[in-house]
Amino acid sequence: GSYTYIGWNQKRAIFSDKRLRQALSHLVDKRNVCDKLLLGLADPVESPIYPGRPEFNSRLEPWPFDPARAQALLAEAGWSDTNGDGILDKEVGGERVPLRFEIVSNSGNDDRRNLGLVVVDEFKRAGIDASFRAIDWSILLEKVKSFDYDAVILGWTNSGTIPPDLFQIWHSSQTGPQQLNFTGYVNPEADRLIDEIRLEYDPERQRQLTH
């Protein structure tokens, strides 16, 4: 199986605030994307682990599509439209900046392009000046591996036959240039659990730790 995701570059100042990332999650209508854009041939997922695996946690609460909650989180994070131009802004480092970013993905993939356009439209309704651009695959890979992007639509393949290894994509030690944690995700608790899972031989204990 595989899953598609929108990755926020957490080395960009605006995405370092998890309230913004959470707000953006509440503005992505995953159910609608699966039903309309992907013609019902996909399902929303809340985990990077293949749903058929014993390590998959089916009790995870989904992030609901909730524009009102998104607006509350944006306000909490200090974003408001102070000059009446319809775009949220905030003072960052002594300078007032608009909430503006670009989502990139690989050219030639209509599903990812359509997803990009749908979420950009929803973001604009919320006062976020987002844009989408499709670029050549080789250029895209160089950009993401050097953190030269704002947000990206990509996918990972996950296996139903072998246990998941979360280390390369999710561990903080893997956030360097040319490594695979290229959203810059850093979470000490996740690191601790990932390290523990890799040292654990008992499959049931591994399952519990992964959950």
Coordinates of N, CA and C in Angstrom, one line a residue:
G1 N 0.8 -1.2 0.0 CA 0.0 0.0 0.0 C 0.9 1.3 0.0
S2 N 0.2 2.4 -0.1 CA 0.9 3.7 -0.1 C 0.0 4.7 0.4
Y3 N 0.6 5.8 0.9 CA -0.2 6.9 1.4 C 0.4 8.2 0.8
T4 N -0.4 9.2 0.6 CA 0.0 10.5 0.1 C -0.1 11.5 1.3
Y5 N 0.8 12.4 1.4 CA 0.8 13.3 2.5 C 1.2 14.7 2.0
I6 N 0.8 15.7 2.8 CA 1.3 17.1 2.7 C 2.3 17.3 3.8
G7 N 3.5 17.5 3.4 CA 4.6 17.7 4.4 C 4.9 19.2 4.6
W8 N 4.9 19.7 5.8 CA 5.2 21.1 6.1 C 6.7 21.1 6.5
N9 N 7.5 22.0 5.9 CA 8.9 22.1 6.2 C 9.1 22.8 7.6
Q10 N 9.3 22.0 8.6 CA 9.4 22.6 10.0 C 10.7 23.4 10.3
K11 N 11.6 23.5 9.3 CA 12.7 24.3 9.4 C 12.4 25.8 8.9
R12 N 11.2 25.9 8.3 CA 10.7 27.2 8.0 C 10.0 27.8 9.2
A13 N 10.3 29.1 9.5 CA 9.9 29.7 10.8 C 8.3 29.6 11.0
I14 N 7.5 29.8 10.0 CA 6.1 29.8 10.2 C 5.6 28.4 10.6
F15 N 6.2 27.3 10.0 CA 5.8 26.0 10.3 C 6.3 25.4 11.6
S16 N 7.2 26.1 12.3 CA 7.7 25.6 13.6 C 6.6 25.7 14.7
D17 N 5.5 26.4 14.4 CA 4.4 26.5 15.4 C 3.4 25.4 15.1
K18 N 3.3 24.5 16.0 CA 2.4 23.4 15.7 C 0.9 23.8 15.6
R19 N 0.6 24.9 16.2 CA -0.8 25.4 16.0 C -1.2 25.7 14.6
L20 N -0.2 26.2 13.8 CA -0.4 26.5 12.4 C -0.6 25.2 11.7
R21 N 0.3 24.2 12.0 CA 0.3 22.9 11.3 C -1.1 22.2 11.6
Q22 N -1.5 22.3 12.8 CA -2.8 21.7 13.2 C -4.0 22.4 12.5
A23 N -3.9 23.8 12.4 CA -4.9 24.5 11.7 C -5.0 24.0 10.2
L24 N -3.9 23.9 9.6 CA -3.9 23.5 8.2 C -4.4 22.1 8.0
S25 N -4.2 21.2 9.0 CA -4.7 19.8 9.0 C -6.3 19.9 9.0
H26 N -6.8 20.8 9.9 CA -8.2 21.0 10.0 C -8.9 21.6 8.7
L27 N -8.0 22.1 7.8 CA -8.6 22.7 6.5 C -8.5 21.7 5.4
V28 N -7.9 20.5 5.6 CA -7.8 19.5 4.5 C -9.0 18.5 4.7
D29 N -9.9 18.5 3.8 CA -11.1 17.6 3.9 C -10.7 16.2 3.2
K30 N -10.0 15.4 4.0 CA -9.5 14.1 3.5 C -10.6 13.2 2.9
R31 N -11.8 13.2 3.6 CA -12.9 12.3 3.1 C -13.3 12.8 1.8
N32 N -13.5 14.0 1.6 CA -13.9 14.6 0.3 C -12.9 14.3 -0.8
V33 N -11.6 14.5 -0.5 CA -10.5 14.2 -1.4 C -10.6 12.7 -1.9
C34 N -10.7 11.8 -0.9 CA -10.8 10.4 -1.2 C -12.0 10.0 -2.1
D35 N -13.2 10.6 -1.7 CA -14.4 10.3 -2.4 C -14.5 10.9 -3.8
K36 N -14.2 12.2 -3.9 CA -14.4 13.0 -5.1 C -13.2 12.9 -6.0
L37 N -12.0 13.3 -5.5 CA -10.8 13.4 -6.4 C -10.3 12.0 -6.8
L38 N -10.4 11.1 -5.8 CA -9.8 9.7 -6.0 C -10.9 8.7 -6.2
L39 N -12.2 9.2 -6.5 CA -13.3 8.4 -6.9 C -13.6 7.2 -6.0
G40 N -13.4 7.5 -4.7 CA -13.6 6.4 -3.7 C -12.6 5.3 -3.7
L41 N -11.5 5.5 -4.4 CA -10.5 4.4 -4.5 C -9.4 4.5 -3.4
A42 N -9.6 5.4 -2.4 CA -8.7 5.6 -1.3 C -9.5 5.9 -0.1
D43 N -8.8 5.7 1.1 CA -9.4 6.0 2.4 C -8.5 7.0 3.1
P44 N -9.1 7.9 4.0 CA -8.3 8.7 4.8 C -7.5 7.8 5.8
V45 N -6.3 8.2 6.1 CA -5.5 7.5 7.1 C -5.0 8.4 8.2
E46 N -4.7 7.9 9.4 CA -4.2 8.7 10.5 C -2.9 8.3 10.9
S47 N -2.3 7.4 10.1 CA -1.0 6.7 10.6 C -0.2 6.4 9.4
P48 N 1.2 6.4 9.5 CA 2.0 6.0 8.4 C 2.1 4.4 8.3
I49 N 1.4 3.7 9.1 CA 1.5 2.3 9.2 C 0.4 1.6 8.4
Y50 N 0.7 0.6 7.6 CA -0.2 -0.1 6.7 C -1.4 -0.6 7.6
P51 N -2.7 -0.3 7.2 CA -3.8 -0.7 8.1 C -4.0 -2.2 8.3
G52 N -3.4 -3.0 7.5 CA -3.5 -4.5 7.7 C -2.5 -5.0 8.7
R53 N -1.5 -4.2 9.1 CA -0.5 -4.6 10.0 C -1.0 -4.6 11.5
P54 N -0.5 -5.6 12.3 CA -0.9 -5.6 13.7 C -0.4 -4.3 14.5
E55 N 0.7 -3.7 13.9 CA 1.2 -2.5 14.6 C 0.3 -1.2 14.3
F56 N -0.7 -1.4 13.4 CA -1.6 -0.2 13.1 C -2.5 0.0 14.2
N57 N -2.7 1.2 14.6 CA -3.6 1.6 15.7 C -4.9 2.1 15.1
S58 N -5.9 1.3 15.2 CA -7.2 1.7 14.5 C -8.0 2.6 15.4
R59 N -7.5 2.8 16.7 CA -8.3 3.7 17.6 C -7.8 5.2 17.5
L60 N -6.9 5.5 16.6 CA -6.5 6.9 16.5 C -7.7 7.8 16.1
E61 N -7.8 8.9 16.7 CA -8.9 9.9 16.4 C -8.5 10.6 15.1
P62 N -9.3 10.7 14.1 CA -9.0 11.4 12.9 C -9.0 12.9 13.2
W63 N -8.2 13.7 12.3 CA -8.2 15.1 12.4 C -9.4 15.5 11.5
P64 N -10.5 16.1 12.1 CA -11.7 16.4 11.3 C -11.5 17.6 10.5
F65 N -12.2 17.7 9.4 CA -12.3 18.9 8.5 C -13.1 19.9 9.3
D66 N -12.5 20.9 9.8 CA -13.1 21.8 10.8 C -12.6 23.3 10.6
P67 N -13.1 24.0 9.6 CA -12.6 25.4 9.3 C -12.7 26.3 10.5
A68 N -13.7 26.1 11.4 CA -13.9 27.0 12.5 C -12.8 26.7 13.6
R69 N -12.5 25.5 13.8 CA -11.4 25.1 14.7 C -10.0 25.7 14.1
A70 N -9.9 25.6 12.8 CA -8.7 26.1 12.2 C -8.5 27.6 12.4
Q71 N -9.6 28.3 12.3 CA -9.5 29.8 12.5 C -9.2 30.1 14.0
A72 N -9.7 29.3 14.9 CA -9.4 29.5 16.3 C -7.9 29.3 16.6
L73 N -7.4 28.2 16.0 CA -5.9 27.9 16.2 C -5.0 29.0 15.5
L74 N -5.4 29.5 14.4 CA -4.7 30.5 13.7 C -4.6 31.8 14.6
A75 N -5.8 32.1 15.1 CA -5.9 33.3 16.0 C -5.0 33.1 17.2
E76 N -5.1 31.9 17.8 CA -4.3 31.6 19.0 C -2.8 31.7 18.7
A77 N -2.4 31.3 17.4 CA -1.0 31.4 17.0 C -0.6 32.8 16.6
G78 N -1.5 33.8 16.7 CA -1.2 35.2 16.5 C -1.4 35.7 15.0
W79 N -2.1 34.9 14.2 CA -2.4 35.3 12.8 C -3.7 36.0 12.8
S80 N -3.7 37.3 12.2 CA -5.0 38.0 12.0 C -4.8 38.9 10.8
D81 N -5.9 39.4 10.2 CA -5.8 40.3 9.1 C -5.8 41.7 9.6
T82 N -4.6 42.3 9.8 CA -4.5 43.6 10.4 C -4.7 44.7 9.4
N83 N -4.5 44.5 8.1 CA -4.5 45.6 7.1 C -5.7 45.4 6.1
G84 N -6.6 44.4 6.4 CA -7.8 44.3 5.6 C -7.7 43.8 4.2
D85 N -6.5 43.2 3.9 CA -6.3 42.7 2.5 C -6.8 41.3 2.3
G86 N -7.4 40.7 3.3 CA -8.0 39.3 3.2 C -7.0 38.3 3.5
I87 N -5.7 38.6 3.8 CA -4.7 37.6 4.1 C -4.2 37.8 5.5
L88 N -4.2 36.7 6.2 CA -3.7 36.8 7.6 C -2.3 37.2 7.7
D89 N -1.9 37.9 8.7 CA -0.5 38.4 8.9 C -0.1 38.3 10.3
K90 N 1.2 38.5 10.6 CA 1.7 38.4 11.9 C 3.1 39.0 12.0
E91 N 3.4 39.6 13.1 CA 4.8 40.1 13.3 C 5.7 39.0 13.6
V92 N 6.7 38.8 12.7 CA 7.8 37.8 12.9 C 9.1 38.5 12.9
G93 N 9.9 38.5 14.0 CA 11.2 39.1 14.0 C 11.1 40.6 13.7
G94 N 10.1 41.3 14.2 CA 10.0 42.7 14.0 C 9.4 43.2 12.7
E95 N 9.1 42.2 11.9 CA 8.5 42.5 10.6 C 7.1 41.8 10.4
R96 N 6.2 42.6 9.9 CA 4.8 42.0 9.7 C 4.8 41.2 8.3
V97 N 4.5 39.9 8.4 CA 4.6 39.1 7.2 C 3.2 38.4 7.0
P98 N 2.9 38.3 5.7 CA 1.6 37.6 5.4 C 1.8 36.1 5.5
L99 N 0.7 35.4 5.8 CA 0.7 33.9 5.9 C 0.6 33.4 4.4
R100 N 1.8 33.2 3.9 CA 2.0 32.9 2.4 C 3.0 31.8 2.3
F101 N 2.7 30.8 1.5 CA 3.6 29.7 1.3 C 3.2 29.0 0.0
E102 N 4.2 28.2 -0.5 CA 4.0 27.5 -1.8 C 4.1 26.0 -1.5
I103 N 3.1 25.2 -2.1 CA 3.2 23.8 -2.0 C 3.7 23.3 -3.4
V104 N 4.7 22.4 -3.3 CA 5.3 21.8 -4.5 C 5.0 20.3 -4.6
S105 N 5.0 19.8 -5.8 CA 4.9 18.4 -6.0 C 5.5 18.1 -7.4
N106 N 5.5 16.8 -7.7 CA 6.1 16.4 -9.0 C 5.2 16.5 -10.1
S107 N 5.7 17.1 -11.2 CA 4.9 17.3 -12.4 C 4.5 15.9 -13.0
G108 N 3.3 15.9 -13.7 CA 2.9 14.6 -14.3 C 2.0 13.8 -13.5
N109 N 1.8 14.2 -12.2 CA 0.9 13.4 -11.3 C -0.4 14.2 -11.1
D110 N -1.4 13.8 -11.8 CA -2.7 14.6 -11.8 C -3.3 14.5 -10.4
D111 N -3.2 13.4 -9.7 CA -3.9 13.3 -8.4 C -3.2 14.3 -7.4
R112 N -1.9 14.4 -7.4 CA -1.2 15.3 -6.5 C -1.5 16.8 -6.9
R113 N -1.5 17.0 -8.2 CA -1.9 18.4 -8.6 C -3.3 18.8 -8.2
N114 N -4.2 17.8 -8.4 CA -5.6 18.1 -8.0 C -5.7 18.3 -6.5
L115 N -5.0 17.5 -5.8 CA -5.0 17.7 -4.3 C -4.5 19.1 -3.9
G116 N -3.4 19.4 -4.6 CA -2.8 20.7 -4.3 C -3.7 21.9 -4.6
L117 N -4.4 21.8 -5.7 CA -5.3 22.9 -6.0 C -6.5 22.9 -5.1
V118 N -7.0 21.8 -4.7 CA -8.2 21.8 -3.8 C -7.8 22.4 -2.4
V119 N -6.6 22.0 -1.9 CA -6.3 22.5 -0.5 C -5.9 24.0 -0.6
V120 N -5.3 24.4 -1.7 CA -5.0 25.8 -1.8 C -6.2 26.6 -1.8
D121 N -7.3 26.1 -2.5 CA -8.6 26.8 -2.5 C -9.1 27.0 -1.1
E122 N -9.1 25.9 -0.4 CA -9.6 25.9 1.0 C -8.8 26.8 1.9
F123 N -7.4 26.8 1.7 CA -6.6 27.7 2.5 C -6.9 29.2 2.2
K124 N -7.2 29.5 0.9 CA -7.5 30.9 0.6 C -8.7 31.4 1.2
R125 N -9.7 30.5 1.4 CA -11.0 30.8 2.1 C -10.7 31.2 3.5
A126 N -9.6 30.6 4.1 CA -9.3 30.9 5.5 C -8.3 32.0 5.6
G127 N -8.0 32.8 4.5 CA -7.1 33.9 4.6 C -5.7 33.6 4.5
I128 N -5.4 32.4 3.9 CA -4.0 32.0 3.8 C -3.6 32.0 2.3
D129 N -2.6 32.8 2.0 CA -2.2 33.0 0.6 C -1.2 31.8 0.1
A130 N -1.8 30.7 -0.2 CA -1.1 29.5 -0.6 C -1.1 29.4 -2.1
S131 N -0.1 28.7 -2.7 CA -0.1 28.5 -4.1 C 0.5 27.1 -4.3
F132 N 0.2 26.5 -5.5 CA 0.7 25.2 -5.8 C 1.6 25.2 -7.1
R133 N 2.7 24.5 -7.1 CA 3.5 24.4 -8.3 C 4.0 23.0 -8.5
A134 N 3.9 22.5 -9.7 CA 4.4 21.2 -10.1 C 5.8 21.4 -10.7
I135 N 6.8 20.6 -10.3 CA 8.1 20.7 -10.8 C 8.7 19.4 -11.2
D136 N 9.7 19.4 -12.0 CA 10.4 18.1 -12.4 C 10.9 17.3 -11.2
W137 N 10.7 16.0 -11.3 CA 11.0 15.1 -10.2 C 12.4 15.2 -9.6
S138 N 13.4 15.3 -10.5 CA 14.8 15.4 -10.0 C 15.0 16.7 -9.3
I139 N 14.4 17.8 -9.7 CA 14.6 19.1 -9.1 C 13.8 19.0 -7.7
L140 N 12.6 18.4 -7.7 CA 11.8 18.3 -6.5 C 12.6 17.6 -5.4
L141 N 13.2 16.4 -5.8 CA 14.0 15.6 -4.8 C 15.1 16.4 -4.2
E142 N 15.8 17.2 -5.0 CA 16.9 18.0 -4.5 C 16.4 19.1 -3.6
K143 N 15.2 19.7 -3.9 CA 14.7 20.7 -3.1 C 14.3 20.1 -1.7
V144 N 13.6 19.0 -1.7 CA 13.1 18.5 -0.4 C 14.3 18.0 0.5
K145 N 15.3 17.4 -0.2 CA 16.4 16.9 0.6 C 17.3 18.0 1.1
S146 N 17.2 19.2 0.6 CA 18.0 20.3 1.1 C 17.1 21.3 1.8
F147 N 15.9 20.9 2.1 CA 14.9 21.8 2.9 C 14.6 23.1 2.1
D148 N 14.7 23.1 0.8 CA 14.5 24.3 0.0 C 13.1 24.3 -0.5
Y149 N 12.1 24.3 0.4 CA 10.7 24.3 0.0 C 9.9 24.7 1.2
D150 N 8.6 25.1 1.0 CA 7.7 25.4 2.1 C 6.9 24.2 2.5
A151 N 6.2 23.7 1.5 CA 5.4 22.5 1.8 C 5.4 21.6 0.5
V152 N 5.2 20.3 0.7 CA 5.4 19.3 -0.4 C 4.3 18.3 -0.3
I153 N 3.8 17.9 -1.5 CA 2.9 16.7 -1.6 C 3.7 15.6 -2.2
L154 N 3.9 14.5 -1.4 CA 4.6 13.3 -1.8 C 3.9 12.1 -1.2
G155 N 4.5 10.9 -1.4 CA 3.9 9.7 -0.9 C 5.0 8.8 -0.4
W156 N 4.6 7.9 0.5 CA 5.5 6.8 0.9 C 4.7 5.5 0.7
T157 N 5.5 4.4 0.3 CA 4.9 3.1 0.2 C 5.1 2.4 1.6
N158 N 4.1 1.7 2.1 CA 4.2 1.0 3.3 C 3.8 -0.5 3.0
S159 N 4.4 -1.4 3.8 CA 4.3 -2.8 3.5 C 3.3 -3.5 4.4
G160 N 2.5 -4.4 3.9 CA 1.6 -5.2 4.7 C 2.3 -6.5 5.1
T161 N 3.5 -6.7 4.6 CA 4.2 -8.0 4.9 C 5.3 -8.0 5.9
I162 N 5.9 -6.8 6.0 CA 7.1 -6.7 6.9 C 6.7 -5.6 8.0
P163 N 7.3 -5.8 9.2 CA 7.0 -4.8 10.3 C 7.5 -3.4 9.9
P164 N 6.8 -2.4 10.3 CA 7.2 -1.0 9.9 C 8.5 -0.6 10.6
D165 N 9.4 0.2 10.0 CA 10.5 0.8 10.6 C 10.4 2.3 10.4
L166 N 10.1 3.0 11.5 CA 9.8 4.4 11.5 C 11.0 5.3 11.6
F167 N 12.2 4.7 11.7 CA 13.4 5.4 12.0 C 13.8 6.4 10.9
Q168 N 13.9 6.0 9.7 CA 14.5 6.9 8.7 C 13.6 8.1 8.4
I169 N 12.3 7.9 8.5 CA 11.4 9.0 8.1 C 11.0 9.9 9.3
W170 N 11.0 9.4 10.5 CA 10.5 10.1 11.7 C 11.4 10.4 12.8
H171 N 12.6 9.8 12.8 CA 13.6 10.1 13.9 C 14.3 11.4 13.7
S172 N 14.6 12.1 14.8 CA 15.2 13.5 14.6 C 16.6 13.4 14.1
S173 N 17.3 12.2 14.3 CA 18.7 12.1 13.8 C 18.7 12.0 12.3
Q174 N 17.6 11.9 11.6 CA 17.5 11.8 10.2 C 17.0 13.0 9.4
T175 N 17.3 14.2 10.1 CA 16.8 15.4 9.5 C 17.9 16.2 8.8
G176 N 19.0 15.6 8.5 CA 20.1 16.3 7.8 C 19.9 16.3 6.3
P177 N 20.8 17.0 5.6 CA 20.7 17.0 4.1 C 20.8 15.6 3.6
Q178 N 20.0 15.3 2.6 CA 20.0 14.0 1.9 C 19.4 12.9 2.7
Q179 N 18.9 13.2 3.9 CA 18.2 12.1 4.7 C 16.7 12.2 4.5
L180 N 16.0 11.2 5.0 CA 14.6 11.0 4.6 C 13.6 11.7 5.5
N181 N 14.0 12.2 6.7 CA 13.1 13.0 7.5 C 13.2 14.5 7.0
F182 N 12.7 14.7 5.8 CA 12.9 16.0 5.2 C 11.7 17.0 5.4
T183 N 10.8 16.6 6.4 CA 9.9 17.7 6.9 C 10.5 18.3 8.2
G184 N 11.6 17.7 8.7 CA 12.2 18.2 9.9 C 11.4 17.9 11.1
Y185 N 10.7 16.7 11.1 CA 9.9 16.4 12.3 C 10.8 16.0 13.5
V186 N 10.7 16.7 14.6 CA 11.5 16.4 15.8 C 10.5 16.3 17.0
N187 N 10.6 15.1 17.6 CA 9.7 14.9 18.8 C 10.5 13.9 19.7
P188 N 10.9 14.4 20.9 CA 11.7 13.5 21.8 C 11.0 12.3 22.2
E189 N 9.7 12.3 22.4 CA 8.9 11.1 22.7 C 8.9 10.1 21.6
A190 N 8.7 10.6 20.4 CA 8.8 9.7 19.2 C 10.2 9.1 19.1
D191 N 11.2 9.9 19.3 CA 12.6 9.4 19.2 C 12.8 8.2 20.2
R192 N 12.3 8.4 21.4 CA 12.5 7.4 22.5 C 11.8 6.1 22.1
L193 N 10.5 6.3 21.6 CA 9.8 5.1 21.3 C 10.4 4.4 20.1
I194 N 10.8 5.1 19.1 CA 11.4 4.5 17.9 C 12.7 3.7 18.3
D195 N 13.5 4.3 19.1 CA 14.7 3.7 19.6 C 14.4 2.4 20.4
E196 N 13.3 2.5 21.2 CA 13.0 1.3 22.0 C 12.4 0.2 21.1
I197 N 11.6 0.5 20.1 CA 11.1 -0.5 19.2 C 12.2 -1.2 18.5
R198 N 13.3 -0.5 18.1 CA 14.4 -1.1 17.3 C 15.2 -2.0 18.2
L199 N 15.1 -1.9 19.5 CA 15.9 -2.8 20.4 C 15.0 -3.9 21.0
E200 N 13.7 -3.9 20.6 CA 12.8 -4.8 21.2 C 12.6 -6.1 20.3
Y201 N 12.7 -7.3 20.9 CA 12.6 -8.5 20.1 C 11.1 -9.1 20.2
D202 N 10.4 -8.8 21.2 CA 9.1 -9.4 21.4 C 8.1 -8.6 20.5
P203 N 7.5 -9.4 19.6 CA 6.5 -8.7 18.6 C 5.3 -8.0 19.3
E204 N 4.8 -8.6 20.4 CA 3.7 -8.0 21.1 C 4.1 -6.7 21.7
R205 N 5.3 -6.7 22.3 CA 5.8 -5.4 22.9 C 6.1 -4.4 21.9
Q206 N 6.6 -4.8 20.7 CA 6.8 -3.9 19.6 C 5.5 -3.3 19.1
R207 N 4.5 -4.1 19.1 CA 3.1 -3.6 18.7 C 2.6 -2.6 19.6
Q208 N 2.8 -2.8 20.9 CA 2.3 -1.9 21.9 C 3.1 -0.5 21.8
L209 N 4.4 -0.6 21.7 CA 5.2 0.6 21.6 C 4.8 1.4 20.3
T210 N 4.5 0.7 19.2 CA 4.2 1.4 18.0 C 2.8 2.0 18.1
H211 N 1.9 1.4 18.7 CA 0.6 2.0 19.0 C 0.7 3.3 19.8

